[in-house]
DNA sequence: CGGCATCCCCCAGGATACTG
DNA sequence: CAGTATCCTGGGGGATGCCG
């Protein structure tokens, strides 16, 4: 199972296709990645915790738009996968801190590459989109 | 264990929080990335097209589990963003080929980093998950 | 062959309210 | 403060059928 990869060019076709296997596609890295960072809040939480231990309410405030419910759920999920460590201080009122693990830190680092991609191509994509929509509109008018 | 950590601090907080701005969070790279690769099929399609021009039906066959509908929809979306180029050969029966653009190629390269992360930590995560679930079960029994 | 159109279902995720 | 619990909705995505 834990075979080391060799280079950058991996022919992922086989892994994507999933071959004859039937079950949960556990061996497909694409799915694995998507299941972890695919949600709406996972990476945002990882990012927010990357600056050091942070409390529940602080997280809630720093991640704009997140609901209490999703914060809790996503935190649990991340903790379960060993990406976050939850520390409870039995004081009153209660105090709970979350901090990232090294695994999560690496994930974040990798994700930065993607964010950089987004930043670099933002304008290109916006342009392509406008062109596409424009062409579609023209085409529609000509029918 | 509650001491402030000093490590890899990149302060993305502002971008995540969105600061004083109000609108559609267009400036947030996290969202941008997620909107592009967050879906179930986008990267898989990009991967499948990375080996050279490929036809619709070939794609359908090589990406296991995808429906005709989602294939079409995702292809359109990718084309719209300038990640794929669609070429129609007006033959009969029709022939359509899809090929990746450089932008998509770069995206793929970045995504490889994430897949590599998944591969490297697969076992660690699986272990963490088992431990967590086990602890939860014990805790539940003790109540 | 390479698609749209239509119907339908499921669940990620929001809103709100209650508690140790 | 840091959560649960419950209810409810939107839209991502599957299945199926028709068509140039």
mmCIF file of C-alpha atoms (C1' of nucleotides) in Angstrom:
data_model
loop_
_atom_site.group_PDB
_atom_site.id
_atom_site.type_symbol
_atom_site.label_atom_id
_atom_site.label_comp_id
_atom_site.label_asym_id
_atom_site.label_seq_id
_atom_site.Cartn_x
_atom_site.Cartn_y
_atom_site.Cartn_z
ATOM 1 C CA UNK A 1 0.000 0.000 0.000
ATOM 2 C CA UNK A 2 2.381 2.761 0.950
ATOM 3 C CA UNK A 3 4.500 2.679 -2.157
ATOM 4 C CA UNK A 4 6.817 5.610 -2.537
ATOM 5 C CA UNK A 5 6.404 7.618 -5.645
ATOM 6 C CA UNK A 6 9.377 8.283 -7.777
ATOM 7 C CA UNK A 7 9.066 11.387 -9.888
ATOM 8 C CA UNK A 8 6.797 14.203 -10.801
ATOM 9 C CA UNK A 9 5.246 12.575 -13.820
ATOM 10 C CA UNK A 10 2.981 9.917 -12.486
ATOM 11 C CA UNK A 11 0.569 8.415 -14.936
ATOM 12 C CA UNK A 12 -2.488 8.742 -12.843
ATOM 13 C CA UNK A 13 -4.799 7.269 -15.430
ATOM 14 C CA UNK A 14 -4.880 3.892 -13.758
ATOM 15 C CA UNK A 15 -5.549 5.371 -10.383
ATOM 16 C CA UNK A 16 -8.288 7.576 -11.702
ATOM 17 C CA UNK A 17 -9.923 4.815 -13.650
ATOM 18 C CA UNK A 18 -9.946 2.729 -10.519
ATOM 19 C CA UNK A 19 -9.573 -0.407 -12.596
ATOM 20 C CA UNK A 20 -11.542 -3.463 -11.736
ATOM 21 C CA UNK A 21 -11.841 -2.639 -8.053
ATOM 22 C CA UNK A 22 -15.303 -1.878 -6.830
ATOM 23 C CA UNK A 23 -15.365 -0.433 -3.312
ATOM 24 C CA UNK A 24 -14.744 3.040 -1.937
ATOM 25 C CA UNK A 25 -11.950 4.125 -4.277
ATOM 26 C CA UNK A 26 -9.628 4.514 -1.345
ATOM 27 C CA UNK A 27 -6.590 4.148 -3.517
ATOM 28 C CA UNK A 28 -7.351 7.167 -5.658
ATOM 29 C CA UNK A 29 -5.365 10.210 -4.515
ATOM 30 C CA UNK A 30 -7.683 12.561 -6.339
ATOM 31 C CA UNK A 31 -10.634 11.452 -4.287
ATOM 32 C CA UNK A 32 -8.585 11.483 -1.119
ATOM 33 C CA UNK A 33 -7.548 15.052 -1.677
ATOM 34 C CA UNK A 34 -11.035 16.138 -2.609
ATOM 35 C CA UNK A 35 -12.560 14.514 0.422
ATOM 36 C CA UNK A 36 -10.193 16.405 2.633
ATOM 37 C CA UNK A 37 -10.046 19.846 1.091
ATOM 38 C CA UNK A 38 -13.151 19.653 -1.024
ATOM 39 C CA UNK A 39 -15.467 20.955 1.637
ATOM 40 C CA UNK A 40 -16.208 24.604 2.032
ATOM 41 C CA UNK A 41 -14.362 25.160 5.296
ATOM 42 C CA UNK A 42 -11.570 22.618 5.823
ATOM 43 C CA UNK A 43 -8.612 24.546 4.440
ATOM 44 C CA UNK A 44 -9.890 27.822 5.743
ATOM 45 C CA UNK A 45 -9.828 26.333 9.206
ATOM 46 C CA UNK A 46 -6.379 24.902 8.668
ATOM 47 C CA UNK A 47 -5.173 28.278 7.514
ATOM 48 C CA UNK A 48 -6.715 30.029 10.475
ATOM 49 C CA UNK A 49 -5.113 27.593 12.901
ATOM 50 C CA UNK A 50 -1.709 27.854 11.258
ATOM 51 C CA UNK A 51 -0.806 30.995 13.125
ATOM 52 C CA UNK A 52 -0.763 29.239 16.440
ATOM 53 C CA UNK A 53 -3.250 27.799 18.920
ATOM 54 C CA UNK A 54 -6.607 29.420 18.547
ATOM 55 C CA UNK A 55 -9.858 29.185 20.457
ATOM 56 C CA UNK A 56 -13.246 28.176 19.159
ATOM 57 C CA UNK A 57 -14.788 31.607 19.235
ATOM 58 C CA UNK A 58 -11.732 33.202 17.708
ATOM 59 C CA UNK A 59 -12.031 30.793 14.824
ATOM 60 C CA UNK A 60 -15.688 31.554 14.458
ATOM 61 C CA UNK A 61 -14.908 35.247 14.196
ATOM 62 C CA UNK A 62 -11.909 34.962 11.907
ATOM 63 C CA UNK A 63 -13.586 32.737 9.340
ATOM 64 C CA UNK A 64 -16.231 34.907 7.886
ATOM 65 C CA UNK A 65 -19.510 33.312 7.004
ATOM 66 C CA UNK A 66 -19.043 30.027 8.813
ATOM 67 C CA UNK A 67 -21.855 28.757 10.988
ATOM 68 C CA UNK A 68 -21.342 27.411 14.466
ATOM 69 C CA UNK A 69 -22.530 24.055 13.297
ATOM 70 C CA UNK A 70 -20.151 23.725 10.361
ATOM 71 C CA UNK A 71 -17.272 24.980 12.434
ATOM 72 C CA UNK A 72 -17.821 22.222 14.969
ATOM 73 C CA UNK A 73 -18.390 19.561 12.345
ATOM 74 C CA UNK A 74 -15.333 20.467 10.307
ATOM 75 C CA UNK A 75 -13.169 20.765 13.403
ATOM 76 C CA UNK A 76 -14.202 17.274 14.465
ATOM 77 C CA UNK A 77 -13.492 15.901 11.036
ATOM 78 C CA UNK A 78 -10.054 17.488 10.928
ATOM 79 C CA UNK A 79 -9.258 16.293 14.416
ATOM 80 C CA UNK A 80 -10.344 12.810 13.500
ATOM 81 C CA UNK A 81 -7.926 12.734 10.605
ATOM 82 C CA UNK A 82 -5.084 13.927 12.782
ATOM 83 C CA UNK A 83 -4.832 17.345 11.187
ATOM 84 C CA UNK A 84 -5.847 19.252 14.273
ATOM 85 C CA UNK A 85 -5.223 18.794 17.957
ATOM 86 C CA UNK A 86 -7.948 19.790 20.358
ATOM 87 C CA UNK A 87 -6.926 20.833 23.847
ATOM 88 C CA UNK A 88 -9.512 21.345 26.538
ATOM 89 C CA UNK A 89 -8.684 23.453 29.581
ATOM 90 C CA UNK A 90 -11.107 22.446 32.340
ATOM 91 C CA UNK A 91 -11.594 25.989 33.535
ATOM 92 C CA UNK A 92 -14.793 27.878 33.926
ATOM 93 C CA UNK A 93 -15.843 29.140 31.543
ATOM 94 C CA UNK A 94 -14.377 26.369 29.403
ATOM 95 C CA UNK A 95 -11.484 27.033 27.095
ATOM 96 C CA UNK A 96 -10.654 24.949 24.060
ATOM 97 C CA UNK A 97 -7.726 25.460 21.781
ATOM 98 C CA UNK A 98 -7.033 24.035 18.361
ATOM 99 C CA UNK A 99 -3.648 23.702 16.784
ATOM 100 C CA UNK A 100 -2.471 22.192 13.536
ATOM 101 C CA UNK A 101 -0.300 19.130 13.275
ATOM 102 C CA UNK A 102 2.649 18.798 10.949
ATOM 103 C CA UNK A 103 0.534 16.817 8.547
ATOM 104 C CA UNK A 104 -1.862 19.721 8.246
ATOM 105 C CA UNK A 105 1.005 22.149 7.893
ATOM 106 C CA UNK A 106 2.268 20.197 4.932
ATOM 107 C CA UNK A 107 -1.189 20.139 3.473
ATOM 108 C CA UNK A 108 -1.380 23.869 3.821
ATOM 109 C CA UNK A 109 1.975 24.296 2.153
ATOM 110 C CA UNK A 110 0.817 22.196 -0.778
ATOM 111 C CA UNK A 111 -2.402 24.097 -1.002
ATOM 112 C CA UNK A 112 -0.501 27.340 -1.208
ATOM 113 C CA UNK A 113 0.731 26.200 -4.603
ATOM 114 C CA UNK A 114 -2.845 26.000 -5.779
ATOM 115 C CA UNK A 115 -3.717 29.378 -4.349
ATOM 116 C CA UNK A 116 -0.746 30.812 -6.132
ATOM 117 C CA UNK A 117 -1.982 29.264 -9.362
ATOM 118 C CA UNK A 118 -5.341 30.931 -8.829
ATOM 119 C CA UNK A 119 -3.690 34.261 -8.216
ATOM 120 C CA UNK A 120 -1.475 34.032 -11.273
ATOM 121 C CA UNK A 121 -4.279 33.092 -13.636
ATOM 122 C CA UNK A 122 -7.102 35.068 -12.155
ATOM 123 C CA UNK A 123 -7.217 37.651 -14.917
ATOM 124 C CA UNK A 124 -6.677 35.106 -17.684
ATOM 125 C CA UNK A 125 -9.587 33.050 -16.472
ATOM 126 C CA UNK A 126 -11.817 36.062 -16.075
ATOM 127 C CA UNK A 127 -11.026 37.058 -19.645
ATOM 128 C CA UNK A 128 -11.659 33.557 -20.998
ATOM 129 C CA UNK A 129 -14.956 33.516 -19.208
ATOM 130 C CA UNK A 130 -16.063 36.820 -20.623
ATOM 131 C CA UNK A 131 -15.063 35.768 -24.119
ATOM 132 C CA UNK A 132 -16.936 32.491 -23.778
ATOM 133 C CA UNK A 133 -20.091 34.091 -22.489
ATOM 134 C CA UNK A 134 -19.937 36.739 -25.160
ATOM 135 C CA UNK A 135 -19.538 34.175 -27.929
ATOM 136 C CA UNK A 136 -22.425 32.195 -26.502
ATOM 137 C CA UNK A 137 -24.626 35.243 -26.528
ATOM 138 C CA UNK A 138 -23.787 36.074 -30.130
ATOM 139 C CA UNK A 139 -24.420 32.505 -31.182
ATOM 140 C CA UNK A 140 -27.733 32.586 -29.442
ATOM 141 C CA UNK A 141 -28.726 35.793 -31.216
ATOM 142 C CA UNK A 142 -27.845 34.363 -34.638
ATOM 143 C CA UNK A 143 -30.148 31.379 -34.351
ATOM 144 C CA UNK B 1 1.752 22.756 25.289
ATOM 145 C CA UNK B 2 -0.057 25.994 25.038
ATOM 146 C CA UNK B 3 2.871 28.090 24.000
ATOM 147 C CA UNK B 4 2.647 30.171 20.911
ATOM 148 C CA UNK B 5 4.273 28.475 18.057
ATOM 149 C CA UNK B 6 6.504 30.388 15.702
ATOM 150 C CA UNK B 7 6.711 28.287 12.544
ATOM 151 C CA UNK B 8 5.728 28.776 8.972
ATOM 152 C CA UNK B 9 3.662 31.857 9.462
ATOM 153 C CA UNK B 10 2.068 33.141 6.350
ATOM 154 C CA UNK B 11 -0.640 35.514 7.359
ATOM 155 C CA UNK B 12 -3.472 34.810 5.013
ATOM 156 C CA UNK B 13 -5.983 35.842 7.598
ATOM 157 C CA UNK B 14 -6.912 39.017 5.805
ATOM 158 C CA UNK B 15 -7.635 37.227 2.585
ATOM 159 C CA UNK B 16 -9.723 34.618 4.299
ATOM 160 C CA UNK B 17 -11.569 37.001 6.507
ATOM 161 C CA UNK B 18 -12.231 39.221 3.541
ATOM 162 C CA UNK B 19 -11.537 42.284 5.647
ATOM 163 C CA UNK B 20 -13.795 45.248 5.238
ATOM 164 C CA UNK B 21 -14.875 44.278 1.745
ATOM 165 C CA UNK B 22 -18.350 42.941 1.422
ATOM 166 C CA UNK B 23 -19.138 41.416 -1.971
ATOM 167 C CA UNK B 24 -18.676 37.982 -3.499
ATOM 168 C CA UNK B 25 -15.269 37.161 -2.051
ATOM 169 C CA UNK B 26 -13.716 37.215 -5.479
ATOM 170 C CA UNK B 27 -10.393 38.182 -4.032
ATOM 171 C CA UNK B 28 -10.151 35.053 -1.897
ATOM 172 C CA UNK B 29 -7.841 32.510 -3.517
ATOM 173 C CA UNK B 30 -9.194 29.728 -1.344
ATOM 174 C CA UNK B 31 -12.655 30.109 -2.777
ATOM 175 C CA UNK B 32 -11.291 30.465 -6.275
ATOM 176 C CA UNK B 33 -9.383 27.241 -6.007
ATOM 177 C CA UNK B 34 -12.299 25.401 -4.484
ATOM 178 C CA UNK B 35 -14.690 26.562 -7.123
ATOM 179 C CA UNK B 36 -12.399 25.210 -9.774
ATOM 180 C CA UNK B 37 -11.193 21.929 -8.371
ATOM 181 C CA UNK B 38 -13.804 21.449 -5.699
ATOM 182 C CA UNK B 39 -16.204 19.563 -7.890
ATOM 183 C CA UNK B 40 -16.139 15.829 -8.220
ATOM 184 C CA UNK B 41 -14.866 15.655 -11.795
ATOM 185 C CA UNK B 42 -12.872 18.766 -12.785
ATOM 186 C CA UNK B 43 -9.356 17.606 -12.016
ATOM 187 C CA UNK B 44 -10.066 14.103 -13.136
ATOM 188 C CA UNK B 45 -10.997 15.476 -16.516
ATOM 189 C CA UNK B 46 -7.934 17.681 -16.609
ATOM 190 C CA UNK B 47 -5.788 14.693 -15.766
ATOM 191 C CA UNK B 48 -7.417 12.571 -18.423
ATOM 192 C CA UNK B 49 -6.886 15.245 -21.054
ATOM 193 C CA UNK B 50 -3.273 15.826 -20.084
ATOM 194 C CA UNK B 51 -2.005 12.937 -22.136
ATOM 195 C CA UNK B 52 -3.005 14.557 -25.386
ATOM 196 C CA UNK B 53 -6.172 15.335 -27.311
ATOM 197 C CA UNK B 54 -8.958 13.008 -26.376
ATOM 198 C CA UNK B 55 -12.460 12.441 -27.627
ATOM 199 C CA UNK B 56 -15.693 12.689 -25.707
ATOM 200 C CA UNK B 57 -16.418 8.998 -25.572
ATOM 201 C CA UNK B 58 -12.850 8.175 -24.691
ATOM 202 C CA UNK B 59 -13.131 10.505 -21.744
ATOM 203 C CA UNK B 60 -16.381 8.939 -20.724
ATOM 204 C CA UNK B 61 -14.754 5.539 -20.689
ATOM 205 C CA UNK B 62 -11.527 6.544 -18.995
ATOM 206 C CA UNK B 63 -13.133 8.372 -16.110
ATOM 207 C CA UNK B 64 -14.917 5.677 -14.241
ATOM 208 C CA UNK B 65 -18.231 6.509 -12.706
ATOM 209 C CA UNK B 66 -18.877 9.769 -14.491
ATOM 210 C CA UNK B 67 -22.263 10.323 -16.066
ATOM 211 C CA UNK B 68 -22.748 11.677 -19.565
ATOM 212 C CA UNK B 69 -24.402 14.704 -18.074
ATOM 213 C CA UNK B 70 -21.648 15.614 -15.632
ATOM 214 C CA UNK B 71 -19.012 15.009 -18.249
ATOM 215 C CA UNK B 72 -20.661 17.518 -20.566
ATOM 216 C CA UNK B 73 -21.317 20.028 -17.827
ATOM 217 C CA UNK B 74 -17.804 19.895 -16.434
ATOM 218 C CA UNK B 75 -16.245 20.039 -19.885
ATOM 219 C CA UNK B 76 -18.243 23.174 -20.652
ATOM 220 C CA UNK B 77 -17.229 24.744 -17.390
ATOM 221 C CA UNK B 78 -13.564 23.997 -17.971
ATOM 222 C CA UNK B 79 -13.747 25.262 -21.525
ATOM 223 C CA UNK B 80 -15.402 28.429 -20.338
ATOM 224 C CA UNK B 81 -12.555 29.115 -17.961
ATOM 225 C CA UNK B 82 -9.989 28.555 -20.648
ATOM 226 C CA UNK B 83 -8.658 25.321 -19.213
ATOM 227 C CA UNK B 84 -9.777 23.167 -22.094
ATOM 228 C CA UNK B 85 -9.977 23.684 -25.825
ATOM 229 C CA UNK B 86 -12.788 22.035 -27.695
ATOM 230 C CA UNK B 87 -12.252 21.187 -31.321
ATOM 231 C CA UNK B 88 -15.112 20.025 -33.503
ATOM 232 C CA UNK B 89 -14.398 18.089 -36.676
ATOM 233 C CA UNK B 90 -17.455 18.453 -38.897
ATOM 234 C CA UNK B 91 -17.361 14.854 -40.047
ATOM 235 C CA UNK B 92 -20.059 12.281 -39.878
ATOM 236 C CA UNK B 93 -20.317 10.862 -37.385
ATOM 237 C CA UNK B 94 -19.137 13.944 -35.503
ATOM 238 C CA UNK B 95 -15.779 14.013 -33.798
ATOM 239 C CA UNK B 96 -14.901 16.295 -30.926
ATOM 240 C CA UNK B 97 -11.545 16.532 -29.255
ATOM 241 C CA UNK B 98 -10.570 18.157 -25.998
ATOM 242 C CA UNK B 99 -7.109 19.292 -25.074
ATOM 243 C CA UNK B 100 -5.722 21.096 -22.068
ATOM 244 C CA UNK B 101 -4.317 24.599 -22.145
ATOM 245 C CA UNK B 102 -1.137 25.652 -20.404
ATOM 246 C CA UNK B 103 -3.163 27.147 -17.603
ATOM 247 C CA UNK B 104 -4.730 23.761 -16.927
ATOM 248 C CA UNK B 105 -1.368 22.081 -17.187
ATOM 249 C CA UNK B 106 -0.059 24.335 -14.465
ATOM 250 C CA UNK B 107 -3.106 23.618 -12.373
ATOM 251 C CA UNK B 108 -2.492 19.937 -12.772
ATOM 252 C CA UNK B 109 1.125 20.326 -11.748
ATOM 253 C CA UNK B 110 0.072 22.163 -8.616
ATOM 254 C CA UNK B 111 -2.524 19.586 -7.836
ATOM 255 C CA UNK B 112 0.072 16.865 -8.052
ATOM 256 C CA UNK B 113 1.616 18.342 -4.932
ATOM 257 C CA UNK B 114 -1.620 17.755 -3.102
ATOM 258 C CA UNK B 115 -1.956 14.229 -4.400
ATOM 259 C CA UNK B 116 1.543 13.549 -3.259
ATOM 260 C CA UNK B 117 0.609 14.848 0.169
ATOM 261 C CA UNK B 118 -2.324 12.448 0.251
ATOM 262 C CA UNK B 119 -0.110 9.576 -0.741
ATOM 263 C CA UNK B 120 2.525 10.370 1.848
ATOM 264 C CA UNK B 121 0.076 10.680 4.718
ATOM 265 C CA UNK B 122 -2.455 8.080 3.751
ATOM 266 C CA UNK B 123 -1.445 5.599 6.410
ATOM 267 C CA UNK B 124 -0.986 8.244 9.087
ATOM 268 C CA UNK B 125 -4.465 9.551 8.502
ATOM 269 C CA UNK B 126 -5.981 6.105 8.454
ATOM 270 C CA UNK B 127 -4.323 5.393 11.791
ATOM 271 C CA UNK B 128 -5.476 8.681 13.322
ATOM 272 C CA UNK B 129 -8.974 7.932 12.178
ATOM 273 C CA UNK B 130 -9.002 4.489 13.715
ATOM 274 C CA UNK B 131 -7.631 5.812 16.985
ATOM 275 C CA UNK B 132 -10.221 8.577 17.078
ATOM 276 C CA UNK B 133 -13.117 6.271 16.376
ATOM 277 C CA UNK B 134 -11.871 3.792 18.922
ATOM 278 C CA UNK B 135 -11.546 6.446 21.618
ATOM 279 C CA UNK B 136 -15.008 7.702 20.796
ATOM 280 C CA UNK B 137 -16.455 4.243 21.192
ATOM 281 C CA UNK B 138 -14.782 3.718 24.556
ATOM 282 C CA UNK B 139 -15.955 7.106 25.766
ATOM 283 C CA UNK B 140 -19.448 6.269 24.684
ATOM 284 C CA UNK B 141 -19.371 2.980 26.575
ATOM 285 C CA UNK B 142 -18.161 4.671 29.777
ATOM 286 C CA UNK B 143 -21.066 7.117 29.978
ATOM 287 C "C1'" DC C 1 -20.927 10.277 -31.905
ATOM 288 C "C1'" DG C 2 -21.657 13.892 -28.824
ATOM 289 C "C1'" DG C 3 -24.489 15.989 -26.737
ATOM 290 C "C1'" DC C 4 -29.096 18.708 -24.319
ATOM 291 C "C1'" DA C 5 -33.525 18.279 -21.484
ATOM 292 C "C1'" DT C 6 -35.952 16.494 -17.813
ATOM 293 C "C1'" DC C 7 -36.837 14.362 -13.512
ATOM 294 C "C1'" DC C 8 -35.362 13.135 -9.100
ATOM 295 C "C1'" DC C 9 -32.681 12.378 -4.921
ATOM 296 C "C1'" DC C 10 -29.436 13.162 -1.437
ATOM 297 C "C1'" DC C 11 -26.735 15.598 1.675
ATOM 298 C "C1'" DA C 12 -23.558 19.643 2.541
ATOM 299 C "C1'" DG C 13 -24.457 23.292 4.888
ATOM 300 C "C1'" DG C 14 -27.486 27.399 6.849
ATOM 301 C "C1'" DA C 15 -30.769 29.124 10.715
ATOM 302 C "C1'" DT C 16 -32.310 28.784 15.088
ATOM 303 C "C1'" DA C 17 -32.714 27.283 19.750
ATOM 304 C "C1'" DC C 18 -31.161 24.859 23.904
ATOM 305 C "C1'" DT C 19 -27.269 23.290 27.416
ATOM 306 C "C1'" DG C 20 -23.022 21.994 30.643
ATOM 307 C "C1'" DC D 1 -17.480 29.627 26.167
ATOM 308 C "C1'" DA D 2 -18.058 25.829 23.396
ATOM 309 C "C1'" DG D 3 -20.600 23.251 21.955
ATOM 310 C "C1'" DT D 4 -25.428 19.819 20.672
ATOM 311 C "C1'" DA D 5 -29.913 19.087 18.562
ATOM 312 C "C1'" DT D 6 -33.352 19.818 15.142
ATOM 313 C "C1'" DC D 7 -35.286 21.463 11.102
ATOM 314 C "C1'" DC D 8 -35.007 22.880 6.340
ATOM 315 C "C1'" DT D 9 -33.273 24.287 1.774
ATOM 316 C "C1'" DG D 10 -30.290 24.442 -2.571
ATOM 317 C "C1'" DG D 11 -27.980 22.565 -5.807
ATOM 318 C "C1'" DG D 12 -24.521 18.979 -7.042
ATOM 319 C "C1'" DG D 13 -24.944 15.146 -9.355
ATOM 320 C "C1'" DG D 14 -27.183 10.475 -10.931
ATOM 321 C "C1'" DA D 15 -30.595 8.088 -14.385
ATOM 322 C "C1'" DT D 16 -32.993 8.144 -18.397
ATOM 323 C "C1'" DG D 17 -34.570 9.583 -22.923
ATOM 324 C "C1'" DC D 18 -34.392 12.179 -27.312
ATOM 325 C "C1'" DC D 19 -31.980 14.366 -31.173
ATOM 326 C "C1'" DG D 20 -28.756 16.413 -35.137
#
